[in-house]
Amino acid sequence: MPDYLPPLRAYFAHPDAIAVRVKDLQKLLKVKQSQAAPFQAAVEQLVIAGELRRGKNGTVYKADFVPKQAPSVSTIEGTLKRTASGAGYFRPVASAAPDIAIEDDVEIVNDEPAEAIYIAANHLNGALTGDTVRIEVLQRQRPGGQLCGRVVEIVKRKRTTFVGVYHEQHKRGFVTLDGAVVDYPISVGDPGAKGARPNDKVVIEMLRFPSPGEPAEGVITQVLGPRGAPGVDCLSIIHEFDLPDAFPEEVLEDARQQAHKFNEHDLADRVDLTRETVVTIDPVDARDFDDAISLEQHPDGSWRLGVHIADVAHFVQPGSPLDREATNRGNSVYLPDRVLPMLPEILSNALSSLQQDHVRFTKSAFIEFTADGIPTHCDLANTAIKVTRRFAYEEVMPIIADPDAYRGKLDAKVLSLLIRMHTLAMILRKRRFEHGALNLNIPEVKIDFSKEGRVAGAHTTVHDQ
C-alpha cells in the first residue's frame, strides 16, 4: 500500500498552500477512489500528530497557517470567467502543489485548486471572461468559506472583437453585446456607421475596455445582417467565438499540391482492399464520410471485422502549412447551415472522403471475434479501399427487416454483408447487456429548416434497436 504521508507533507510544506477539503485534496494528489480510506487515515494521522489542523467545512491546513487567508504572495495570476449576474470566478494558472510523484497511483501535479476564487462585480475592474488577470486575495470569505479576491491588473485580454445587436439612442450608436460580457451597451459613435441599421447584428472592435468610472467604447467593423435573418445567427457564432473560416492561400496551395500528388494506383506500402466488399453507413444528413466497414465470417463461425478510417494524415506532412492550420483549428466545426472544416474541401470533401466507387487511402483495424462475439486479436494496417455502396441508416433498416424483398435488387455481396453485420451487431449487443450495459433510449431532437434557412420546426429521430 502506498505511503501517503510524504506527498501530504510536500503539499502543505509549499508556501502557497491553503486550506482544502480532504476530498478535494484527494483529487489534487490524484489518489484513486479505491485508496480513499488509507489516504484519509494518513490525513488523520497528521492531524493527531499536530502537523495539520481541521477547519470549517471539512478543510485541513498547516498547523502554523491560518485557514482561508491570503497566500504569502501579494497577487496571483490566472484567468477570469464572468457570470450572468455580473460577478466573476478566478482560477490561478497553477496550484500551490509542486511536481512530486510517488509510486504508480499517487501523483501531485500542477493543477487548479479545488475551489475558484470569487470576484464581486465591483472588484472586476473591467476584466472580462477569458482575460488573464492578477488578483489580490481579500481578507474575507463568502458564506461557506469561499475565498474572495479583487482584480488589480489585467495582464492580457482574451479578445478584442465582439458580436452584438446595434441600436440608436439620442443620435448615437450603441451595441448590446451577446452573452454575459458587458452589462451595458457599448458606444460606437455616430449612428449608421458601416451602414448599420437598428436591430442589425454587428461585429465591433473594442477601442477602450470598461474600467471603473469610464465606459467602454468600440467601433463597428462588420455588419452581419438583420437579427433573426437566415444565416445571421451562424455568422454571429463564427465571429463571437473567433472560429476560423476561410483558409490562407498557402494552406490552399499545399492542399492542391497534395491532391496533385495523389495516385490511387500507387499502393506499394498499403494493403490493397479495393476488391473487398466495403460499405459506409451514416445518417441521411451526414456531412462527412470518413469511416467504412467490412466483415467476414470464417467456416468455424468466428468473425473478422474491418474498420476503415480515412487516412487524412497521408496528405498532411509534419510542419507543413496544412499541418499548422489543422493544429490551429483542432477540429471541424458543424453549424446548422455550414461546416467549417479542419482541412480544405479539396481534401476533406474529396480525397479524404470515402466516396463510393473511388479508391481512398485508409487506416484499418482488423478485429477478430469468436463465434459468440469475444474479441481475441486486432491488427492495424495502412490500406486502400473502394467503397462498394454508401448507405444511410434509414436505407439499411428496411433491408435488415426484410432481406428477401431486396434479393435481386441489391448486389448479392452487399446484401450478404449487411446481414452479417446485423448478426454480429446483435451478438455484441447481447454481450454488452449481459455485462450490465444500460439502454438509455433518450429521444434526440433535430431542428428543421426551411429553404430560406429559417427554423421551421423540430422532430425526434428514431434510433434503431
PDB file of N, CA and C in Angstrom, residues 52-129:
ATOM      1  N   LEU A  52      -1.177  18.971  11.075  1.00  0.00           N
ATOM      2  CA  LEU A  52      -2.299  19.603  10.387  1.00  0.00           C
ATOM      3  C   LEU A  52      -3.392  19.928  11.389  1.00  0.00           C
ATOM      4  N   ARG A  53      -4.231  20.868  11.020  1.00  0.00           N
ATOM      5  CA  ARG A  53      -5.407  21.208  11.830  1.00  0.00           C
ATOM      6  C   ARG A  53      -6.651  21.151  10.965  1.00  0.00           C
ATOM      7  N   ARG A  54      -7.780  20.952  11.614  1.00  0.00           N
ATOM      8  CA  ARG A  54      -9.056  20.932  10.914  1.00  0.00           C
ATOM      9  C   ARG A  54      -9.718  22.298  10.994  1.00  0.00           C
ATOM     10  N   GLY A  55     -10.285  22.735   9.847  1.00  0.00           N
ATOM     11  CA  GLY A  55     -11.012  23.998   9.820  1.00  0.00           C
ATOM     12  C   GLY A  55     -12.485  23.766   9.568  1.00  0.00           C
ATOM     13  N   LYS A  56     -13.166  24.825   9.198  1.00  0.00           N
ATOM     14  CA  LYS A  56     -14.588  24.731   8.909  1.00  0.00           C
ATOM     15  C   LYS A  56     -14.811  24.014   7.574  1.00  0.00           C
ATOM     16  N   ASN A  57     -16.007  23.480   7.430  1.00  0.00           N
ATOM     17  CA  ASN A  57     -16.424  22.839   6.172  1.00  0.00           C
ATOM     18  C   ASN A  57     -15.518  21.691   5.767  1.00  0.00           C
ATOM     19  N   GLY A  58     -14.928  21.009   6.758  1.00  0.00           N
ATOM     20  CA  GLY A  58     -14.139  19.823   6.453  1.00  0.00           C
ATOM     21  C   GLY A  58     -12.772  20.090   5.877  1.00  0.00           C
ATOM     22  N   THR A  59     -12.248  21.320   5.999  1.00  0.00           N
ATOM     23  CA  THR A  59     -10.930  21.627   5.454  1.00  0.00           C
ATOM     24  C   THR A  59      -9.836  21.235   6.431  1.00  0.00           C
ATOM     25  N   VAL A  60      -8.633  21.059   5.888  1.00  0.00           N
ATOM     26  CA  VAL A  60      -7.443  20.855   6.702  1.00  0.00           C
ATOM     27  C   VAL A  60      -6.382  21.831   6.232  1.00  0.00           C
ATOM     28  N   TYR A  61      -5.461  22.203   7.160  1.00  0.00           N
ATOM     29  CA  TYR A  61      -4.431  23.176   6.812  1.00  0.00           C
ATOM     30  C   TYR A  61      -3.244  22.999   7.743  1.00  0.00           C
ATOM     31  N   LYS A  62      -2.120  23.644   7.374  1.00  0.00           N
ATOM     32  CA  LYS A  62      -0.915  23.542   8.182  1.00  0.00           C
ATOM     33  C   LYS A  62      -1.160  24.096   9.583  1.00  0.00           C
ATOM     34  N   ALA A  63      -0.506  23.502  10.548  1.00  0.00           N
ATOM     35  CA  ALA A  63      -0.700  23.933  11.932  1.00  0.00           C
ATOM     36  C   ALA A  63      -0.263  25.376  12.138  1.00  0.00           C
ATOM     37  N   ASP A  64       0.703  25.859  11.356  1.00  0.00           N
ATOM     38  CA  ASP A  64       1.196  27.225  11.530  1.00  0.00           C
ATOM     39  C   ASP A  64       0.598  28.183  10.503  1.00  0.00           C
ATOM     40  N   PHE A  65      -0.526  27.812   9.910  1.00  0.00           N
ATOM     41  CA  PHE A  65      -1.132  28.615   8.862  1.00  0.00           C
ATOM     42  C   PHE A  65      -2.593  28.876   9.199  1.00  0.00           C
ATOM     43  N   VAL A  66      -3.020  30.143   9.094  1.00  0.00           N
ATOM     44  CA  VAL A  66      -4.411  30.488   9.357  1.00  0.00           C
ATOM     45  C   VAL A  66      -5.244  30.095   8.136  1.00  0.00           C
ATOM     46  N   PRO A  67      -6.262  29.251   8.282  1.00  0.00           N
ATOM     47  CA  PRO A  67      -7.015  28.762   7.121  1.00  0.00           C
ATOM     48  C   PRO A  67      -7.741  29.874   6.383  1.00  0.00           C
ATOM     49  N   LYS A  68      -7.818  29.693   5.066  1.00  0.00           N
ATOM     50  CA  LYS A  68      -8.576  30.569   4.170  1.00  0.00           C
ATOM     51  C   LYS A  68      -8.111  32.024   4.195  1.00  0.00           C
ATOM     52  N   GLN A  69      -6.814  32.215   4.441  1.00  0.00           N
ATOM     53  CA  GLN A  69      -6.268  33.561   4.373  1.00  0.00           C
ATOM     54  C   GLN A  69      -5.499  33.717   3.074  1.00  0.00           C
ATOM     55  N   ALA A  70      -5.118  34.914   2.776  1.00  0.00           N
ATOM     56  CA  ALA A  70      -4.411  35.175   1.531  1.00  0.00           C
ATOM     57  C   ALA A  70      -3.078  34.441   1.503  1.00  0.00           C
ATOM     58  N   PRO A  71      -2.663  33.912   0.355  1.00  0.00           N
ATOM     59  CA  PRO A  71      -1.356  33.279   0.235  1.00  0.00           C
ATOM     60  C   PRO A  71      -0.242  34.279   0.536  1.00  0.00           C
ATOM     61  N   SER A  72       0.962  33.726   0.685  1.00  0.00           N
ATOM     62  CA  SER A  72       2.075  34.581   1.061  1.00  0.00           C
ATOM     63  C   SER A  72       2.432  35.577  -0.041  1.00  0.00           C
ATOM     64  N   VAL A  73       2.148  35.216  -1.308  1.00  0.00           N
ATOM     65  CA  VAL A  73       2.410  36.161  -2.375  1.00  0.00           C
ATOM     66  C   VAL A  73       1.322  37.218  -2.376  1.00  0.00           C
ATOM     67  N   SER A  74       1.655  38.442  -2.829  1.00  0.00           N
ATOM     68  CA  SER A  74       0.697  39.538  -2.752  1.00  0.00           C
ATOM     69  C   SER A  74      -0.390  39.426  -3.810  1.00  0.00           C
ATOM     70  N   THR A  75      -0.041  38.902  -4.987  1.00  0.00           N
ATOM     71  CA  THR A  75      -1.030  38.749  -6.045  1.00  0.00           C
ATOM     72  C   THR A  75      -0.866  37.392  -6.709  1.00  0.00           C
ATOM     73  N   ILE A  76      -1.917  36.959  -7.393  1.00  0.00           N
ATOM     74  CA  ILE A  76      -1.904  35.680  -8.098  1.00  0.00           C
ATOM     75  C   ILE A  76      -2.360  35.930  -9.530  1.00  0.00           C
ATOM     76  N   GLU A  77      -1.708  35.271 -10.502  1.00  0.00           N
ATOM     77  CA  GLU A  77      -2.095  35.398 -11.908  1.00  0.00           C
ATOM     78  C   GLU A  77      -2.937  34.204 -12.326  1.00  0.00           C
ATOM     79  N   GLY A  78      -3.950  34.477 -13.124  1.00  0.00           N
ATOM     80  CA  GLY A  78      -4.812  33.403 -13.598  1.00  0.00           C
ATOM     81  C   GLY A  78      -5.830  33.930 -14.586  1.00  0.00           C
ATOM     82  N   THR A  79      -6.892  33.150 -14.812  1.00  0.00           N
ATOM     83  CA  THR A  79      -7.923  33.528 -15.777  1.00  0.00           C
ATOM     84  C   THR A  79      -9.248  33.770 -15.082  1.00  0.00           C
ATOM     85  N   LEU A  80     -10.073  34.590 -15.726  1.00  0.00           N
ATOM     86  CA  LEU A  80     -11.345  35.006 -15.143  1.00  0.00           C
ATOM     87  C   LEU A  80     -12.511  34.521 -16.007  1.00  0.00           C
ATOM     88  N   LYS A  81     -13.600  34.185 -15.347  1.00  0.00           N
ATOM     89  CA  LYS A  81     -14.847  33.871 -16.048  1.00  0.00           C
ATOM     90  C   LYS A  81     -15.973  34.639 -15.389  1.00  0.00           C
ATOM     91  N   ARG A  82     -16.643  35.484 -16.177  1.00  0.00           N
ATOM     92  CA  ARG A  82     -17.765  36.251 -15.648  1.00  0.00           C
ATOM     93  C   ARG A  82     -19.051  35.451 -15.740  1.00  0.00           C
ATOM     94  N   THR A  83     -19.992  35.767 -14.860  1.00  0.00           N
ATOM     95  CA  THR A  83     -21.292  35.121 -14.869  1.00  0.00           C
ATOM     96  C   THR A  83     -22.356  36.118 -15.300  1.00  0.00           C
ATOM     97  N   ALA A  84     -23.562  35.594 -15.549  1.00  0.00           N
ATOM     98  CA  ALA A  84     -24.662  36.456 -15.982  1.00  0.00           C
ATOM     99  C   ALA A  84     -25.018  37.491 -14.926  1.00  0.00           C
ATOM    100  N   SER A  85     -24.712  37.212 -13.663  1.00  0.00           N
ATOM    101  CA  SER A  85     -25.029  38.144 -12.580  1.00  0.00           C
ATOM    102  C   SER A  85     -24.085  39.341 -12.549  1.00  0.00           C
ATOM    103  N   GLY A  86     -22.973  39.268 -13.284  1.00  0.00           N
ATOM    104  CA  GLY A  86     -22.003  40.355 -13.291  1.00  0.00           C
ATOM    105  C   GLY A  86     -20.766  40.087 -12.467  1.00  0.00           C
ATOM    106  N   ALA A  87     -20.823  39.067 -11.593  1.00  0.00           N
ATOM    107  CA  ALA A  87     -19.657  38.699 -10.790  1.00  0.00           C
ATOM    108  C   ALA A  87     -18.735  37.817 -11.630  1.00  0.00           C
ATOM    109  N   GLY A  88     -17.649  37.345 -11.017  1.00  0.00           N
ATOM    110  CA  GLY A  88     -16.716  36.501 -11.744  1.00  0.00           C
ATOM    111  C   GLY A  88     -16.067  35.469 -10.845  1.00  0.00           C
ATOM    112  N   TYR A  89     -15.420  34.494 -11.480  1.00  0.00           N
ATOM    113  CA  TYR A  89     -14.665  33.471 -10.765  1.00  0.00           C
ATOM    114  C   TYR A  89     -13.264  33.405 -11.354  1.00  0.00           C
ATOM    115  N   PHE A  90     -12.282  33.327 -10.478  1.00  0.00           N
ATOM    116  CA  PHE A  90     -10.871  33.361 -10.866  1.00  0.00           C
ATOM    117  C   PHE A  90     -10.224  32.019 -10.560  1.00  0.00           C
ATOM    118  N   ARG A  91      -9.425  31.538 -11.510  1.00  0.00           N
ATOM    119  CA  ARG A  91      -8.647  30.320 -11.280  1.00  0.00           C
ATOM    120  C   ARG A  91      -7.183  30.603 -11.602  1.00  0.00           C
ATOM    121  N   PRO A  92      -6.289  30.301 -10.661  1.00  0.00           N
ATOM    122  CA  PRO A  92      -4.860  30.538 -10.891  1.00  0.00           C
ATOM    123  C   PRO A  92      -4.327  29.695 -12.034  1.00  0.00           C
ATOM    124  N   VAL A  93      -3.183  30.128 -12.567  1.00  0.00           N
ATOM    125  CA  VAL A  93      -2.518  29.380 -13.631  1.00  0.00           C
ATOM    126  C   VAL A  93      -2.128  28.003 -13.136  1.00  0.00           C
ATOM    127  N   ALA A  94      -1.641  27.908 -11.910  1.00  0.00           N
ATOM    128  CA  ALA A  94      -1.254  26.619 -11.319  1.00  0.00           C
ATOM    129  C   ALA A  94      -1.513  26.677  -9.827  1.00  0.00           C
ATOM    130  N   SER A  95      -1.614  25.507  -9.230  1.00  0.00           N
ATOM    131  CA  SER A  95      -1.916  25.449  -7.799  1.00  0.00           C
ATOM    132  C   SER A  95      -0.663  25.581  -6.964  1.00  0.00           C
ATOM    133  N   ALA A  96      -0.872  25.491  -5.657  1.00  0.00           N
ATOM    134  CA  ALA A  96       0.260  25.577  -4.741  1.00  0.00           C
ATOM    135  C   ALA A  96       1.077  24.299  -4.731  1.00  0.00           C
ATOM    136  N   ALA A  97       0.546  23.234  -5.301  1.00  0.00           N
ATOM    137  CA  ALA A  97       1.228  21.948  -5.193  1.00  0.00           C
ATOM    138  C   ALA A  97       2.418  21.863  -6.132  1.00  0.00           C
ATOM    139  N   PRO A  98       3.590  21.433  -5.652  1.00  0.00           N
ATOM    140  CA  PRO A  98       4.747  21.243  -6.512  1.00  0.00           C
ATOM    141  C   PRO A  98       4.624  19.934  -7.290  1.00  0.00           C
ATOM    142  N   ASP A  99       5.536  19.747  -8.258  1.00  0.00           N
ATOM    143  CA  ASP A  99       5.546  18.499  -9.017  1.00  0.00           C
ATOM    144  C   ASP A  99       6.284  17.428  -8.227  1.00  0.00           C
ATOM    145  N   ILE A 100       5.542  16.493  -7.642  1.00  0.00           N
ATOM    146  CA  ILE A 100       6.126  15.383  -6.892  1.00  0.00           C
ATOM    147  C   ILE A 100       5.332  14.136  -7.240  1.00  0.00           C
ATOM    148  N   ALA A 101       5.976  13.015  -7.367  1.00  0.00           N
ATOM    149  CA  ALA A 101       5.241  11.783  -7.633  1.00  0.00           C
ATOM    150  C   ALA A 101       5.843  10.646  -6.826  1.00  0.00           C
ATOM    151  N   ILE A 102       4.979   9.770  -6.283  1.00  0.00           N
ATOM    152  CA  ILE A 102       5.462   8.571  -5.626  1.00  0.00           C
ATOM    153  C   ILE A 102       4.598   7.412  -6.083  1.00  0.00           C
ATOM    154  N   GLU A 103       5.237   6.301  -6.353  1.00  0.00           N
ATOM    155  CA  GLU A 103       4.567   5.082  -6.794  1.00  0.00           C
ATOM    156  C   GLU A 103       3.690   5.353  -8.009  1.00  0.00           C
ATOM    157  N   ASP A 104       2.941   4.363  -8.438  1.00  0.00           N
ATOM    158  CA  ASP A 104       2.206   4.464  -9.684  1.00  0.00           C
ATOM    159  C   ASP A 104       0.882   5.189  -9.559  1.00  0.00           C
ATOM    160  N   ASP A 105       0.254   5.098  -8.391  1.00  0.00           N
ATOM    161  CA  ASP A 105      -1.101   5.619  -8.303  1.00  0.00           C
ATOM    162  C   ASP A 105      -1.221   6.839  -7.410  1.00  0.00           C
ATOM    163  N   VAL A 106      -0.098   7.462  -7.043  1.00  0.00           N
ATOM    164  CA  VAL A 106      -0.132   8.676  -6.244  1.00  0.00           C
ATOM    165  C   VAL A 106       0.703   9.728  -6.960  1.00  0.00           C
ATOM    166  N   GLU A 107       0.108  10.857  -7.259  1.00  0.00           N
ATOM    167  CA  GLU A 107       0.840  11.881  -8.007  1.00  0.00           C
ATOM    168  C   GLU A 107       0.354  13.258  -7.584  1.00  0.00           C
ATOM    169  N   ILE A 108       1.301  14.166  -7.394  1.00  0.00           N
ATOM    170  CA  ILE A 108       0.975  15.565  -7.170  1.00  0.00           C
ATOM    171  C   ILE A 108       1.333  16.293  -8.449  1.00  0.00           C
ATOM    172  N   VAL A 109       0.408  16.982  -9.033  1.00  0.00           N
ATOM    173  CA  VAL A 109       0.663  17.689 -10.276  1.00  0.00           C
ATOM    174  C   VAL A 109       0.219  19.128 -10.148  1.00  0.00           C
ATOM    175  N   ASN A 110       0.783  19.974 -10.999  1.00  0.00           N
ATOM    176  CA  ASN A 110       0.311  21.351 -11.058  1.00  0.00           C
ATOM    177  C   ASN A 110      -1.084  21.357 -11.656  1.00  0.00           C
ATOM    178  N   ASP A 111      -2.066  21.704 -10.877  1.00  0.00           N
ATOM    179  CA  ASP A 111      -3.456  21.682 -11.295  1.00  0.00           C
ATOM    180  C   ASP A 111      -4.166  22.833 -10.621  1.00  0.00           C
ATOM    181  N   GLU A 112      -5.422  23.082 -10.997  1.00  0.00           N
ATOM    182  CA  GLU A 112      -6.174  24.158 -10.379  1.00  0.00           C
ATOM    183  C   GLU A 112      -6.579  23.762  -8.964  1.00  0.00           C
ATOM    184  N   PRO A 113      -6.721  24.721  -8.048  1.00  0.00           N
ATOM    185  CA  PRO A 113      -7.164  24.394  -6.706  1.00  0.00           C
ATOM    186  C   PRO A 113      -8.603  23.932  -6.727  1.00  0.00           C
ATOM    187  N   ALA A 114      -9.006  23.303  -5.644  1.00  0.00           N
ATOM    188  CA  ALA A 114     -10.344  22.709  -5.606  1.00  0.00           C
ATOM    189  C   ALA A 114     -11.432  23.751  -5.771  1.00  0.00           C
ATOM    190  N   GLU A 115     -11.204  24.980  -5.300  1.00  0.00           N
ATOM    191  CA  GLU A 115     -12.251  25.996  -5.346  1.00  0.00           C
ATOM    192  C   GLU A 115     -11.752  27.241  -6.077  1.00  0.00           C
ATOM    193  N   ALA A 116     -12.612  27.790  -6.944  1.00  0.00           N
ATOM    194  CA  ALA A 116     -12.283  29.051  -7.600  1.00  0.00           C
ATOM    195  C   ALA A 116     -12.457  30.198  -6.607  1.00  0.00           C
ATOM    196  N   ILE A 117     -11.798  31.305  -6.887  1.00  0.00           N
ATOM    197  CA  ILE A 117     -11.885  32.480  -6.022  1.00  0.00           C
ATOM    198  C   ILE A 117     -12.957  33.417  -6.573  1.00  0.00           C
ATOM    199  N   TYR A 118     -13.840  33.847  -5.729  1.00  0.00           N
ATOM    200  CA  TYR A 118     -14.979  34.684  -6.129  1.00  0.00           C
ATOM    201  C   TYR A 118     -14.554  36.143  -6.247  1.00  0.00           C
ATOM    202  N   ILE A 119     -14.957  36.775  -7.365  1.00  0.00           N
ATOM    203  CA  ILE A 119     -14.664  38.191  -7.591  1.00  0.00           C
ATOM    204  C   ILE A 119     -16.004  38.917  -7.744  1.00  0.00           C
ATOM    205  N   ALA A 120     -16.324  39.774  -6.809  1.00  0.00           N
ATOM    206  CA  ALA A 120     -17.572  40.534  -6.888  1.00  0.00           C
ATOM    207  C   ALA A 120     -17.540  41.481  -8.084  1.00  0.00           C
ATOM    208  N   ALA A 121     -18.719  41.864  -8.575  1.00  0.00           N
ATOM    209  CA  ALA A 121     -18.812  42.709  -9.764  1.00  0.00           C
ATOM    210  C   ALA A 121     -18.043  44.013  -9.593  1.00  0.00           C
ATOM    211  N   ASN A 122     -18.090  44.598  -8.391  1.00  0.00           N
ATOM    212  CA  ASN A 122     -17.402  45.869  -8.167  1.00  0.00           C
ATOM    213  C   ASN A 122     -15.902  45.712  -7.950  1.00  0.00           C
ATOM    214  N   HIS A 123     -15.411  44.459  -8.016  1.00  0.00           N
ATOM    215  CA  HIS A 123     -13.977  44.208  -7.888  1.00  0.00           C
ATOM    216  C   HIS A 123     -13.359  43.654  -9.175  1.00  0.00           C
ATOM    217  N   LEU A 124     -14.137  43.645 -10.262  1.00  0.00           N
ATOM    218  CA  LEU A 124     -13.620  43.107 -11.526  1.00  0.00           C
ATOM    219  C   LEU A 124     -12.692  44.089 -12.236  1.00  0.00           C
ATOM    220  N   ASN A 125     -12.890  45.381 -12.002  1.00  0.00           N
ATOM    221  CA  ASN A 125     -12.042  46.414 -12.607  1.00  0.00           C
ATOM    222  C   ASN A 125     -11.951  46.286 -14.130  1.00  0.00           C
ATOM    223  N   GLY A 126     -13.097  45.964 -14.759  1.00  0.00           N
ATOM    224  CA  GLY A 126     -13.146  45.914 -16.222  1.00  0.00           C
ATOM    225  C   GLY A 126     -12.714  44.607 -16.837  1.00  0.00           C
ATOM    226  N   ALA A 127     -12.375  43.600 -16.034  1.00  0.00           N
ATOM    227  CA  ALA A 127     -11.949  42.318 -16.585  1.00  0.00           C
ATOM    228  C   ALA A 127     -13.143  41.568 -17.171  1.00  0.00           C
ATOM    229  N   LEU A 128     -12.906  40.858 -18.284  1.00  0.00           N
ATOM    230  CA  LEU A 128     -13.942  40.106 -18.973  1.00  0.00           C
ATOM    231  C   LEU A 128     -13.581  38.628 -19.015  1.00  0.00           C
ATOM    232  N   THR A 129     -14.556  37.808 -19.384  1.00  0.00           N
ATOM    233  CA  THR A 129     -14.347  36.365 -19.457  1.00  0.00           C
ATOM    234  C   THR A 129     -13.160  36.020 -20.354  1.00  0.00           C
TER     235      THR A 129
END
